[in-house]
GROMACS .gro file of C-alpha atoms in nm:
model
   69
    1VAL     CA    1   0.891  -1.225  -1.300
    2GLN     CA    2   0.573  -1.363  -1.131
    3GLY     CA    3   0.782  -1.499  -0.835
    4LYS     CA    4   0.923  -1.170  -0.769
    5TYR     CA    5   0.567  -1.001  -0.724
    6GLU     CA    6   0.469  -1.277  -0.488
    7GLU     CA    7   0.796  -1.207  -0.277
    8ALA     CA    8   0.736  -0.847  -0.300
    9LYS     CA    9   0.381  -0.906  -0.172
   10GLU     CA   10   0.514  -1.106   0.133
   11VAL     CA   11   0.780  -0.837   0.219
   12LEU     CA   12   0.505  -0.551   0.189
   13ASP     CA   13   0.262  -0.749   0.396
   14LYS     CA   14   0.531  -0.788   0.671
   15ALA     CA   15   0.620  -0.410   0.653
   16LEU     CA   16   0.247  -0.324   0.690
   17LEU     CA   17   0.224  -0.550   0.994
   18ILE     CA   18   0.499  -0.373   1.170
   19TYR     CA   19   0.371  -0.029   1.053
   20SER     CA   20   0.020  -0.116   1.206
   21ARG     CA   21   0.179  -0.186   1.539
   22ASN     CA   22   0.388   0.141   1.544
   23LEU     CA   23   0.214   0.408   1.324
   24PRO     CA   24  -0.139   0.544   1.288
   25ASP     CA   25  -0.333   0.441   0.968
   26ASN     CA   26  -0.303   0.791   0.837
   27ASN     CA   27   0.074   0.794   0.835
   28VAL     CA   28   0.238   0.865   0.495
   29GLU     CA   29   0.478   0.576   0.526
   30VAL     CA   30   0.178   0.342   0.575
   31ALA     CA   31   0.012   0.494   0.268
   32ARG     CA   32   0.329   0.454   0.065
   33ALA     CA   33   0.359   0.079   0.161
   34ASN     CA   34  -0.023   0.043   0.068
   35GLY     CA   35   0.040   0.204  -0.267
   36PHE     CA   36   0.332  -0.027  -0.337
   37LEU     CA   37   0.131  -0.335  -0.233
   38GLY     CA   38  -0.159  -0.210  -0.446
   39ALA     CA   39   0.089  -0.181  -0.753
   40VAL     CA   40   0.190  -0.552  -0.673
   41TYR     CA   41  -0.175  -0.662  -0.667
   42MET     CA   42  -0.241  -0.494  -1.011
   43GLU     CA   43   0.056  -0.697  -1.145
   44LEU     CA   44  -0.080  -1.013  -0.988
   45GLY     CA   45  -0.428  -0.935  -1.159
   46ASN     CA   46  -0.598  -0.881  -0.819
   47TYR     CA   47  -0.773  -0.555  -0.928
   48LYS     CA   48  -1.015  -0.536  -0.650
   49GLU     CA   49  -0.753  -0.553  -0.384
   50ALA     CA   50  -0.550  -0.314  -0.582
   51ASN     CA   51  -0.820  -0.059  -0.597
   52GLU     CA   52  -0.886  -0.081  -0.226
   53LEU     CA   53  -0.534  -0.019  -0.134
   54LEU     CA   54  -0.457   0.257  -0.386
   55GLN     CA   55  -0.793   0.425  -0.274
   56LYS     CA   56  -0.661   0.398   0.086
   57ASN     CA   57  -0.326   0.551  -0.017
   58LEU     CA   58  -0.496   0.848  -0.187
   59ASN     CA   59  -0.720   0.913   0.089
   60VAL     CA   60  -0.428   0.942   0.330
   61TYR     CA   61  -0.210   1.161   0.095
   62ILE     CA   62  -0.528   1.398   0.051
   63LYS     CA   63  -0.570   1.411   0.422
   64ASN     CA   64  -0.214   1.491   0.489
   65TYR     CA   65  -0.129   1.715   0.194
   66GLY     CA   66  -0.468   1.837   0.054
   67ASN     CA   67  -0.615   1.805  -0.297
   68ASN     CA   68  -0.372   2.033  -0.467
   69HIS     CA   69  -0.041   1.862  -0.371
   0.00000   0.00000   0.00000
């Protein structure tokens, strides 16, 4: 299973690179990819990185949908 998380991380890193070239940072699709990558980092035990990505994800969702969404 560990190998699959590493593979997922590589795919998500590539997706975020493409998104960063074409979408603003506050785009919901970028946030979604950051959230997925954060979950992968959690599974890999990289909690600091996971927290940073998940916080970024949350901030974008709040900015786009508000606190009550």
